[in-house]
mmCIF file of C-alpha atoms and ligand atoms in Angstrom:
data_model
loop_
_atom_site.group_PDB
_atom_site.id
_atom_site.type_symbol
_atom_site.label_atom_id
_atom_site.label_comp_id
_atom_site.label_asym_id
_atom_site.label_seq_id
_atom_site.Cartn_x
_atom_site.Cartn_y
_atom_site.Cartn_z
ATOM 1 C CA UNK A 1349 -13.921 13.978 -7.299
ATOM 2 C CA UNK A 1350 -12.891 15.314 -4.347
ATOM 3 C CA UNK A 1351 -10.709 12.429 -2.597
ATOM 4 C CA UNK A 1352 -8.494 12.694 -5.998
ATOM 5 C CA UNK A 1353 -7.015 15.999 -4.434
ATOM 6 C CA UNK A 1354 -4.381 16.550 -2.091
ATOM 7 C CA UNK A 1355 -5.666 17.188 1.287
ATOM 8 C CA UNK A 1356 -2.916 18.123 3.756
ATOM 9 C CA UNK A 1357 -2.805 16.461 6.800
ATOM 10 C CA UNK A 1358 -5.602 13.966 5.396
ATOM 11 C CA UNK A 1359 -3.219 11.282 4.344
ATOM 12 C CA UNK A 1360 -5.802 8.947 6.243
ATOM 13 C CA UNK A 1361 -2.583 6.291 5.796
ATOM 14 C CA UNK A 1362 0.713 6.573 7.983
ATOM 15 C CA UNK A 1363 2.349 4.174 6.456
ATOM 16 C CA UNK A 1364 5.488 4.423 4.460
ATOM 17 C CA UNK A 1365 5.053 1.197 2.886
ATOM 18 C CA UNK A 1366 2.289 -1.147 2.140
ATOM 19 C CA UNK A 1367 3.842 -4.787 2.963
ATOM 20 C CA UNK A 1368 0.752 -6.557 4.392
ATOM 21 C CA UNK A 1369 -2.431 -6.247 5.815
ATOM 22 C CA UNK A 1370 -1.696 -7.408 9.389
ATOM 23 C CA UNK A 1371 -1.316 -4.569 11.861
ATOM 24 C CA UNK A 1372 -3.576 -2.055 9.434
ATOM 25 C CA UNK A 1373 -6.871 -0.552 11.382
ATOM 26 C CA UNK A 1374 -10.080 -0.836 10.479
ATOM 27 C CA UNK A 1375 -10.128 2.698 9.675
ATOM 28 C CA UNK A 1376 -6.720 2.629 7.719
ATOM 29 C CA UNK A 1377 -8.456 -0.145 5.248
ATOM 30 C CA UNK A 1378 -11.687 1.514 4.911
ATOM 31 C CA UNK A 1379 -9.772 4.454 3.761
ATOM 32 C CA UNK A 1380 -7.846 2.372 1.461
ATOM 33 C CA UNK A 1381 -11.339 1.085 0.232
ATOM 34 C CA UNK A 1382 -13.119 4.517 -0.144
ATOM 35 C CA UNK A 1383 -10.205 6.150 -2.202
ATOM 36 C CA UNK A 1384 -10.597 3.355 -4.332
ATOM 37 C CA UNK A 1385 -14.415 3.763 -4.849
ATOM 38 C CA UNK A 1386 -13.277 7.696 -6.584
ATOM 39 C CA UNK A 1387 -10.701 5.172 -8.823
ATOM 40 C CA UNK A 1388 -13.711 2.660 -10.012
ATOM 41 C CA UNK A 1389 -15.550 5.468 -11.233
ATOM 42 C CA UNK A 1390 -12.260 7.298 -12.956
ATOM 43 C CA UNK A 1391 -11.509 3.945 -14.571
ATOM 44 C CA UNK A 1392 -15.137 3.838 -15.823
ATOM 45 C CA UNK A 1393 -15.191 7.322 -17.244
ATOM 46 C CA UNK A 1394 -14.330 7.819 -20.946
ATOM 47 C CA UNK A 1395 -11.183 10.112 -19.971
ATOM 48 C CA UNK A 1396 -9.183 7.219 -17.411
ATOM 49 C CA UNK A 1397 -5.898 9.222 -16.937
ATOM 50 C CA UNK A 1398 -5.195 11.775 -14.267
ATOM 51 C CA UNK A 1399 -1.695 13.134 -13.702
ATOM 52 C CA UNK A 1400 -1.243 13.252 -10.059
ATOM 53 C CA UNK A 1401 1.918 11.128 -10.378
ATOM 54 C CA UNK A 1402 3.029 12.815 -13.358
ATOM 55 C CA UNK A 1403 6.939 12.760 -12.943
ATOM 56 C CA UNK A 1404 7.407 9.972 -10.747
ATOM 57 C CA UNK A 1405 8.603 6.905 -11.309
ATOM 58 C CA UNK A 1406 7.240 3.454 -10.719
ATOM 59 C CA UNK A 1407 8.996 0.194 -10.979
ATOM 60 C CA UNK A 1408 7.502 -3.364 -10.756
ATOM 61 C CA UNK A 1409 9.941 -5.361 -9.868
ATOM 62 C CA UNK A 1410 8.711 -9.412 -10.242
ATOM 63 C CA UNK A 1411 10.889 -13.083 -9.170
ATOM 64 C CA UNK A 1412 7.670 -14.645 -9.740
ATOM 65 C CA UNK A 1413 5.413 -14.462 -12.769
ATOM 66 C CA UNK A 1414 2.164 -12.658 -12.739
ATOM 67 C CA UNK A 1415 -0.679 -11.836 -15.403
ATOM 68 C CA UNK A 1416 -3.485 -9.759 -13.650
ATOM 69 C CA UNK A 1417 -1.359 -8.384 -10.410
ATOM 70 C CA UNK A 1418 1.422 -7.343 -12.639
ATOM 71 C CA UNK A 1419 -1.074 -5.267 -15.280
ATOM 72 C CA UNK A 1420 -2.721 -3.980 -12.996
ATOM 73 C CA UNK A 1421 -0.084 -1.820 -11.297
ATOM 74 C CA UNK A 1422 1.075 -1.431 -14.562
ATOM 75 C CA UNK A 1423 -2.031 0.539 -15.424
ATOM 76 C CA UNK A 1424 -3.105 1.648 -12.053
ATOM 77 C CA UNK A 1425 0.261 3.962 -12.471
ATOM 78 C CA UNK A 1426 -0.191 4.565 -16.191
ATOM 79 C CA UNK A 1427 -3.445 5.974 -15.273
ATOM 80 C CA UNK A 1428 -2.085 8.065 -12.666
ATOM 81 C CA UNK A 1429 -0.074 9.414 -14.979
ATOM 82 C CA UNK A 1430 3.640 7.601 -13.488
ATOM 83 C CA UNK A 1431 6.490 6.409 -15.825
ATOM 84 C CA UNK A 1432 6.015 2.971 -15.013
ATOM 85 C CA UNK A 1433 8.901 0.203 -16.023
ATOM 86 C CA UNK A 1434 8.165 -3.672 -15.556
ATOM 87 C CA UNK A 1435 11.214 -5.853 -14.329
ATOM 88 C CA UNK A 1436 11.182 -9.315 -14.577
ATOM 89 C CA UNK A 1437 13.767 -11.372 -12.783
ATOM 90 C CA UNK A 1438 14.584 -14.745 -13.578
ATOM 91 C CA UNK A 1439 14.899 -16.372 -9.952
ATOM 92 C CA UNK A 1440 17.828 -18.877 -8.894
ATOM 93 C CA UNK A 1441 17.555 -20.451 -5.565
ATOM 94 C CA UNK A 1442 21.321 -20.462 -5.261
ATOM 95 C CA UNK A 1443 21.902 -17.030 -5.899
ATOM 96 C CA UNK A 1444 18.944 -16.200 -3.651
ATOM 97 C CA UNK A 1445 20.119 -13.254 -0.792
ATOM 98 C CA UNK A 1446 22.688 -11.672 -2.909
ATOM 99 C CA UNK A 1447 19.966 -11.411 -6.219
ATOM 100 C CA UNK A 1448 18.019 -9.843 -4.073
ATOM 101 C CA UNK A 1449 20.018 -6.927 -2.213
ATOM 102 C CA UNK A 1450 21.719 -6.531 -5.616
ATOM 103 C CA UNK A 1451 18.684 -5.683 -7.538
ATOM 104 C CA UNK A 1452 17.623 -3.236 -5.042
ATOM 105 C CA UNK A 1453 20.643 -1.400 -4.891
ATOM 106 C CA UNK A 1454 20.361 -1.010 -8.414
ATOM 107 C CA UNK A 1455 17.087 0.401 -8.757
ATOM 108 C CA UNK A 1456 17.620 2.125 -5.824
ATOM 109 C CA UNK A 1457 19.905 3.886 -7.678
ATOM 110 C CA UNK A 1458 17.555 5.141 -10.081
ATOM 111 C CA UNK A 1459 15.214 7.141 -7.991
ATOM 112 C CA UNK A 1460 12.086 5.077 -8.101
ATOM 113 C CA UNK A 1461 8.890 6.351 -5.777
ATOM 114 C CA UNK A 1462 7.216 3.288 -5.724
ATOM 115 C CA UNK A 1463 8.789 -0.735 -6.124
ATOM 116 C CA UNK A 1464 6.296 -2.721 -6.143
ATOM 117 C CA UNK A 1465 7.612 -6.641 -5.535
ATOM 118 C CA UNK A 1466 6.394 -9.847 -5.911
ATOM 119 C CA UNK A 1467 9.018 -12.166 -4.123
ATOM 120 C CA UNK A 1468 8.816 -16.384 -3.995
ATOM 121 C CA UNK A 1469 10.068 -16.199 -0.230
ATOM 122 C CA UNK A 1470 7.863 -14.902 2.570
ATOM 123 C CA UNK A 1471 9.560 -12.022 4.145
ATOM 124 C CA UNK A 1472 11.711 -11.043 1.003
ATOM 125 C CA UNK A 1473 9.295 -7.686 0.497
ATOM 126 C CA UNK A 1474 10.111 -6.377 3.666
ATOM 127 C CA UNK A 1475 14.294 -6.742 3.601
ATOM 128 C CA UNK A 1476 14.133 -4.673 0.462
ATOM 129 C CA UNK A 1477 11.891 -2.228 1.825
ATOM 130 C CA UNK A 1478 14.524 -1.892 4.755
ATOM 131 C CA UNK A 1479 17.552 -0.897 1.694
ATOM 132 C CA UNK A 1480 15.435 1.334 -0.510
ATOM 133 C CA UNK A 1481 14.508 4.847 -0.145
ATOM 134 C CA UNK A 1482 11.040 4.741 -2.052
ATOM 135 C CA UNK A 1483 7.863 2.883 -1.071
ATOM 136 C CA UNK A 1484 7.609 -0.577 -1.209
ATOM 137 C CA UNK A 1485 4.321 -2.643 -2.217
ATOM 138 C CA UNK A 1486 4.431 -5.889 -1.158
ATOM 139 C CA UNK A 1487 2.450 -7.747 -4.688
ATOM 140 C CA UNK A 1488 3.103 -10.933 -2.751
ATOM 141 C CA UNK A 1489 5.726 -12.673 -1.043
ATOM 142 C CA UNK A 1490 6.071 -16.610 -1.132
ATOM 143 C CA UNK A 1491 3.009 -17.531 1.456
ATOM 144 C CA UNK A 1492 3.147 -14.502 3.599
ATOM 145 C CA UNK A 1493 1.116 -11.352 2.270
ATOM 146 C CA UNK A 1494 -0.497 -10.218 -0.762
ATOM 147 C CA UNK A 1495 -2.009 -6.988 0.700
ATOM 148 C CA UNK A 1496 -3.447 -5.324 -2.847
ATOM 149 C CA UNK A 1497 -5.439 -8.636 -3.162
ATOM 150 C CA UNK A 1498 -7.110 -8.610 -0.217
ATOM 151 C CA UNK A 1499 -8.472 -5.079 -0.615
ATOM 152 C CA UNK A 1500 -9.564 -5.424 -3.852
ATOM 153 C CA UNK A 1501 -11.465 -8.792 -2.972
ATOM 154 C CA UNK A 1502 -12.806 -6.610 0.631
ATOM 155 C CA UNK A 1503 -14.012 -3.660 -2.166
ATOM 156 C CA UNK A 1504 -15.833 -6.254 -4.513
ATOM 157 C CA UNK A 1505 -17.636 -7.842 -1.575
ATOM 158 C CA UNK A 1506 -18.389 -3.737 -0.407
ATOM 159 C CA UNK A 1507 -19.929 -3.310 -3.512
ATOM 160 C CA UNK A 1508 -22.196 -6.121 -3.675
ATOM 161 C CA UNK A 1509 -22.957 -6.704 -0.192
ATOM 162 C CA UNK A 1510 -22.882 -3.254 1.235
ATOM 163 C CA UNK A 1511 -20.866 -4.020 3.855
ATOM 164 C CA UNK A 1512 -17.895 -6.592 5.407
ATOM 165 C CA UNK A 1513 -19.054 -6.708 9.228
ATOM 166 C CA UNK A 1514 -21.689 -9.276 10.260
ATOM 167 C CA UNK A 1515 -20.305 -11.255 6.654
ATOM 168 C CA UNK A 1516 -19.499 -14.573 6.930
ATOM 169 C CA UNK A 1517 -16.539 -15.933 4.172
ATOM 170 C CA UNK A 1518 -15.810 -19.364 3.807
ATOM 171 C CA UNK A 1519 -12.028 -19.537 2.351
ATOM 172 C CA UNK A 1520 -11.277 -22.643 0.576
ATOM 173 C CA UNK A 1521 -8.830 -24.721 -0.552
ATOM 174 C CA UNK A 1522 -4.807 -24.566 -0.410
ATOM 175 C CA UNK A 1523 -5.022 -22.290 3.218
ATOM 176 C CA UNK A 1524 -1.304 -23.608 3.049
ATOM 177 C CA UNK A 1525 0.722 -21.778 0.304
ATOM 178 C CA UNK A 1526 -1.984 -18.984 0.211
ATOM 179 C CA UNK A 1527 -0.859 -15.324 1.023
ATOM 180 C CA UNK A 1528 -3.765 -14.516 -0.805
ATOM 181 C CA UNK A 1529 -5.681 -16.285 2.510
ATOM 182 C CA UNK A 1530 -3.768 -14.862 5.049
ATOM 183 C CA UNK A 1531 -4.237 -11.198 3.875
ATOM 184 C CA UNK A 1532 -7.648 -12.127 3.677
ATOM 185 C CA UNK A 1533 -7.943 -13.785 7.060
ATOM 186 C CA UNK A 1534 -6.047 -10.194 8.515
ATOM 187 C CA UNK A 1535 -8.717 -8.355 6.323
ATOM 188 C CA UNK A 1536 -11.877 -9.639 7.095
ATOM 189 C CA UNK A 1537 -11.398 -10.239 10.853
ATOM 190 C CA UNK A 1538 -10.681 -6.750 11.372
ATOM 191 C CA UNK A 1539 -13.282 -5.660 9.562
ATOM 192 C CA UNK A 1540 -16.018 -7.716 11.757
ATOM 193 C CA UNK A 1541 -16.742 -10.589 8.969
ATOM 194 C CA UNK A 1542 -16.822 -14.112 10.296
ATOM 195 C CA UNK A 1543 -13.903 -16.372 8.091
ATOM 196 C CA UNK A 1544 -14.507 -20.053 8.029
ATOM 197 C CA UNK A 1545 -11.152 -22.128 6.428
ATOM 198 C CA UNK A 1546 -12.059 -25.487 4.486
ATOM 199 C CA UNK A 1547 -9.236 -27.550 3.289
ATOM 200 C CA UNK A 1548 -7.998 -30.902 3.826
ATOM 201 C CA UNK A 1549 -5.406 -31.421 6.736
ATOM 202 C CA UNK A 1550 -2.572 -31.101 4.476
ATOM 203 C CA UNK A 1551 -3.418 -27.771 3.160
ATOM 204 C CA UNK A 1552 -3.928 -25.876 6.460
ATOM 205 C CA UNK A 1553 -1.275 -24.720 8.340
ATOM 206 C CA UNK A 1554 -0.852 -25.902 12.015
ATOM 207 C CA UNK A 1555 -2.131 -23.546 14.879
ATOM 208 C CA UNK A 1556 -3.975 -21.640 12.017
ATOM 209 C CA UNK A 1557 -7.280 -21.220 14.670
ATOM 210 C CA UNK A 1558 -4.949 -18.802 16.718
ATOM 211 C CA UNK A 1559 -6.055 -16.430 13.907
ATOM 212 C CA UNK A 1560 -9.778 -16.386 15.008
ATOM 213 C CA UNK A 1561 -10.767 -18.315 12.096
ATOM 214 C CA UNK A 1562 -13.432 -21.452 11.928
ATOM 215 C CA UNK A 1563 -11.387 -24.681 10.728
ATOM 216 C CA UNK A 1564 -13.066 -27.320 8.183
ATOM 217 C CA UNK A 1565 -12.672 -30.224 6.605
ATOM 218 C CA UNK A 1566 -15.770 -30.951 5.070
ATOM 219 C CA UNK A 1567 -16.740 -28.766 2.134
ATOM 220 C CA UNK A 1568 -20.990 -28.746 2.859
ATOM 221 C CA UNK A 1569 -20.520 -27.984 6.421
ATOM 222 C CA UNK A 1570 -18.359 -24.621 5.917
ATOM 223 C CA UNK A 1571 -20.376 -22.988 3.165
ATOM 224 C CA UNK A 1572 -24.280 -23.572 5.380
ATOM 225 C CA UNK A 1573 -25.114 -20.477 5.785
ATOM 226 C CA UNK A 1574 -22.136 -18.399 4.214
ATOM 227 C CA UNK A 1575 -22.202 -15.292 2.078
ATOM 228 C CA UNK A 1576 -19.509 -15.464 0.139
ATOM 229 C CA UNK A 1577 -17.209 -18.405 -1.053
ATOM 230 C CA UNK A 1578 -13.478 -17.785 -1.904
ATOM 231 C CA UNK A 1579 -11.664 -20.182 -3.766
ATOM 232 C CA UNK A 1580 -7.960 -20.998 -3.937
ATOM 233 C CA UNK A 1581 -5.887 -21.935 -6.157
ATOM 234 C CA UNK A 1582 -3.866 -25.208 -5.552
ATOM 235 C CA UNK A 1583 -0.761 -24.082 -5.754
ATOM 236 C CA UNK A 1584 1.730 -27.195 -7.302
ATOM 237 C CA UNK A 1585 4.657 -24.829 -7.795
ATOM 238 C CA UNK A 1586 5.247 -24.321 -3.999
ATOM 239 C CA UNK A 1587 4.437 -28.505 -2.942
ATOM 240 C CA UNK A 1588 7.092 -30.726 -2.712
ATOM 241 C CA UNK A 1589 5.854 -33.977 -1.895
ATOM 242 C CA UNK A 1590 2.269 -35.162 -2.619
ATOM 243 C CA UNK A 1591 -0.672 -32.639 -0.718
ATOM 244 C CA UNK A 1592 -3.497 -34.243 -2.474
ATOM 245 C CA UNK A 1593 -4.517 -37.956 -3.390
ATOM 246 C CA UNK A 1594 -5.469 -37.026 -7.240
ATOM 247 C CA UNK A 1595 -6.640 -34.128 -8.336
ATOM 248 C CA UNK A 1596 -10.079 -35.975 -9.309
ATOM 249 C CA UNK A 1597 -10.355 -36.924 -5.572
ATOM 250 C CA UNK A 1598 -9.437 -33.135 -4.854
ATOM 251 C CA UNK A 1599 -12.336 -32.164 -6.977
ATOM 252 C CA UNK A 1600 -14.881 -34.239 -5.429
ATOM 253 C CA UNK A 1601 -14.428 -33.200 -1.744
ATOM 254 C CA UNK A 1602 -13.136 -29.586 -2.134
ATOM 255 C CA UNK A 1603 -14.036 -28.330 -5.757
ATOM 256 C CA UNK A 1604 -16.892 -26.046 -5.885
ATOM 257 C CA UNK A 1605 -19.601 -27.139 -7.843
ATOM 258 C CA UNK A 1606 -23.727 -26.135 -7.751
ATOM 259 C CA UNK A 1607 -24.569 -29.022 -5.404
ATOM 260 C CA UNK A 1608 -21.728 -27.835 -2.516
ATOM 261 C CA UNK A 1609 -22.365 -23.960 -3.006
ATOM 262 C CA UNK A 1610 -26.265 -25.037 -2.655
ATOM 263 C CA UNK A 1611 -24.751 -25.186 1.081
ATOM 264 C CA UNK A 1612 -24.146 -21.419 1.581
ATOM 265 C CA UNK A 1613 -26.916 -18.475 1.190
ATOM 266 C CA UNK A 1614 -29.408 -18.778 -1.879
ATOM 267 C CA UNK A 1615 -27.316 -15.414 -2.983
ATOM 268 C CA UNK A 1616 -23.638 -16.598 -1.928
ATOM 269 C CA UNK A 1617 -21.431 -15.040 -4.009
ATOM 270 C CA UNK A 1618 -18.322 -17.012 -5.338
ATOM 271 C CA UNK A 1619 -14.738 -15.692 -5.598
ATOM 272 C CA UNK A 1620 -11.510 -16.915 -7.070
ATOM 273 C CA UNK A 1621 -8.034 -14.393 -6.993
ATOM 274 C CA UNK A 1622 -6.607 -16.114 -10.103
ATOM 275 C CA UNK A 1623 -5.328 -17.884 -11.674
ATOM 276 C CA UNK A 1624 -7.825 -20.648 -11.646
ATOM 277 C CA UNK A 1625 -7.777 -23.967 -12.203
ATOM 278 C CA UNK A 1626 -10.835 -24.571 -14.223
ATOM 279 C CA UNK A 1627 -12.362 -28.386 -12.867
ATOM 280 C CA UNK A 1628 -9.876 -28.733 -10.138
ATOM 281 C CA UNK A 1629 -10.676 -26.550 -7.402
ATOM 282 C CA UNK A 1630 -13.555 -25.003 -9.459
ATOM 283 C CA UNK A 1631 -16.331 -26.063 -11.616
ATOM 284 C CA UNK A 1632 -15.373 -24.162 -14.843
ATOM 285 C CA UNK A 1633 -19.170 -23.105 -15.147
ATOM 286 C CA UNK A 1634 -20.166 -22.332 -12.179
ATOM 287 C CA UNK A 1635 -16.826 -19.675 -12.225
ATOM 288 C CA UNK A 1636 -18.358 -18.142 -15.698
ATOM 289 C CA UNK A 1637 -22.039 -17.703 -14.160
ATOM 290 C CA UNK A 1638 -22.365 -14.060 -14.235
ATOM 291 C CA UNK A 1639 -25.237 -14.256 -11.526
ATOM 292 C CA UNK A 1640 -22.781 -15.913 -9.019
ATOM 293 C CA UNK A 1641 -19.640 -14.874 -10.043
ATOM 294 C CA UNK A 1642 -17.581 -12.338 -9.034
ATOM 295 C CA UNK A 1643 -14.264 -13.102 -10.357
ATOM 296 C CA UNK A 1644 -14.291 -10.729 -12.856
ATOM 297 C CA UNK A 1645 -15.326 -7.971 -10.962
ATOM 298 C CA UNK A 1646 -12.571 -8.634 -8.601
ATOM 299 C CA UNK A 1647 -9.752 -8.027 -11.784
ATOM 300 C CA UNK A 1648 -11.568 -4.397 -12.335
ATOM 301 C CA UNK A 1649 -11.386 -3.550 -8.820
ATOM 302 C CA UNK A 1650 -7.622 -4.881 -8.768
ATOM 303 C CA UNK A 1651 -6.894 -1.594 -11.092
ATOM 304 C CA UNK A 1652 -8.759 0.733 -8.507
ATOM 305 C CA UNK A 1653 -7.456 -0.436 -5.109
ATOM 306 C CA UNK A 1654 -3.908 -0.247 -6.936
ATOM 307 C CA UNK A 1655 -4.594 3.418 -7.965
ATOM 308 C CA UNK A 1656 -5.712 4.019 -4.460
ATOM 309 C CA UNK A 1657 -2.004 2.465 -3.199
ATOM 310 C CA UNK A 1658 -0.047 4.083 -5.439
ATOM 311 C CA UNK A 1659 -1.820 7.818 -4.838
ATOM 312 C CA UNK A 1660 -1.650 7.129 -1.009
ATOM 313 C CA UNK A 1661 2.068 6.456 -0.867
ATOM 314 C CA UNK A 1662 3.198 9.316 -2.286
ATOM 315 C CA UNK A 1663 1.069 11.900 -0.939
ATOM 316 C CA UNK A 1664 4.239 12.797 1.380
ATOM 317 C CA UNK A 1665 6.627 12.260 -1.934
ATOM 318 C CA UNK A 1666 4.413 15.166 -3.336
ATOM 319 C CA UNK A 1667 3.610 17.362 -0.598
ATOM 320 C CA UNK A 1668 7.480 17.275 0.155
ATOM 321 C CA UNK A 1669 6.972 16.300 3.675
ATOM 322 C CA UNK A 1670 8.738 13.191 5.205
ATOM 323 C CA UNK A 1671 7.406 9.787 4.237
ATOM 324 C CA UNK A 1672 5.600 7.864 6.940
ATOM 325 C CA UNK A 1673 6.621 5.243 9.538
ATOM 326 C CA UNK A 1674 9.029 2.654 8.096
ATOM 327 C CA UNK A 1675 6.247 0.034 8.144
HETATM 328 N N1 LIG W 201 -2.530 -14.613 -7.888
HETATM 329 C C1 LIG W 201 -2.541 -14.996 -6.485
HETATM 330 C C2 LIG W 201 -1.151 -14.906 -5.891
HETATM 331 O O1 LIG W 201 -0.251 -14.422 -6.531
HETATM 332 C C3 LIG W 201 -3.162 -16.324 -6.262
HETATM 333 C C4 LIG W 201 -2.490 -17.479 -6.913
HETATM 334 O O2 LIG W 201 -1.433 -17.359 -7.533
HETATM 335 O O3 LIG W 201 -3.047 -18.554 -6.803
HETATM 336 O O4 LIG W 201 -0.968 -15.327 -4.769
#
């Protein structure tokens, strides 16, 4: 497997850091997405483990809980052969700033490569990665960026669609609190797909067209003609104040069910980053049809696309030169 190997000058990534999406080129993310075609097939062979990170030291650092994001980098650098430690940190609005700087000095101090960070407040990824001397992987930050999903969703829709230009992706849901959207948005607009956003007013940000996107309200209109259909999850932990009448009334107008995804392309595919809510923004069903599905393909390519981050931000680590721009 050729693109395992160290190629100098071929880090195809100048990057020092990985903390969103926006301001990556097309041919930076289809890098990004090949590499992590060679880590789909390592994951799928018998023996999973190579050890091109074998003595360095990875360190997920997480203010916000996380099931799939957090395993996966956990074995994305086991399988890369990295000593990988998982930090959780209880998070306290009133210590906020200081928790923050503090913990990074601290690990700091121990020499990690890679930190990857999930953070509740948008922006908090990037102040670390301006006191820490390793790379920094942004695993989300409040509604700002959540880079690693976005690739992973942009390989499984590769996969099964062959390509991302000419696409068209309706996103749907709570645009609001979603980072998960916004990488997406970044994503697939640079990449030439078409992105239609379908929420009600209170879940899409204001001035959210400036992005190039479509803007929805009704659930049937957005989906005619789409090829894929991305979910959200409504996200309760970040509202204060009431976003939706009842969750029933949520269900009717903006869950996906057979009769609204009979709207998009006989073979639209349906998406969800997890976790879901089973019967409020999705029928439980439908997300469980294998033929239609492709949330769990998106949790194996999770793995890959994180093998593919990890490997690319250290290439300079391990071929001792100096790490890339600060961004
Ligand atoms: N797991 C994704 C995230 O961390 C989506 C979600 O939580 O709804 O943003």
């Amino acid at each position: 497997m050729a693109t395992l190997g160290l190629r100098p000058h071929d880090s195809g990534f100048p990057h020092r850091h990985l903390l969103g999406i926006e301001g990556l080129s097309a041919d930076q993310i289809s890098f990004l997405l090949d590499l992590s075609e060679s880590y789909v097939a390592l994951s799928r062979s018998e023996q999973k483990k190579t050890d091109l990170l074998r003595g360095r030291t990875v360190i997920n650092l997480f203010f916000e809980s996380s099931t799939r994001t957090r395993t996966s980098f956990e074995l994305a650098g086991k399988r890369l052969g990295a000593d990988v430690i998982n930090m959780s940190v209880a998070w306290s609005s009133i210590k906020k700033g200081e928790t923050l700087i503090d913990t990074a000095m601290t690990l700091n101090a121990m020499h990690p490569d890679v930190l990857v960070v999930r953070h509740p407040d948008s922006g908090a990824v990037k102040l670390l990665s301006e006191k820490v001397n390793g790379a920094i992987i942004n695993a989300g930050d409040g509604s700002h960026e959540h880079p690693t999903q976005a690739l992973l969703d942009a390989l499984t829709i590769r996969r099964r669609k062959g390509r991302l230009a000419g696409l068209t992706v309706a996103i749907c849901g709570d645009i609001l609190h979603s980072r998960v959207a916004r990488s997406n948005v970044h994503l697939l607009s640079t990449m030439g797909a078409r992105v239609r956003l379908v929420a009600p007013p209170t879940l899409l940000p204001t001035a959210i067209e400036r992005m190039g996107v479509e803007v929805f309200f009704d659930m049937r209109k957005a989906l005619e003609g789409c090829d894929i259909v991305m979910m959200l999850r409504l996200q309760t932990e970040r509202m204060h104040g009431s976003f939706v009448p009842s969750i029933r009334e949520y269900f009717r107008f903006y869950g996906l069910d057979r009769e609204k995804l009979s709207a998009a392309k006989d073979d639209a595919l349906v998406m969800h980053p997890g976790p879901m809510n089973r019967g409020v923004e999705i029928d439980s069903e439908l997300a469980d049809d294998i033929d239609r599905s492709l949330i769990r393909e998106q949790v194996e390519m999770g793995v890959a696309v994180r093998m593919a981050c990890l490997d690319v931000l250290t290439r300079s680590l391990r071929r001792n030169e100096p790490p890339g721009d600060s961004t």
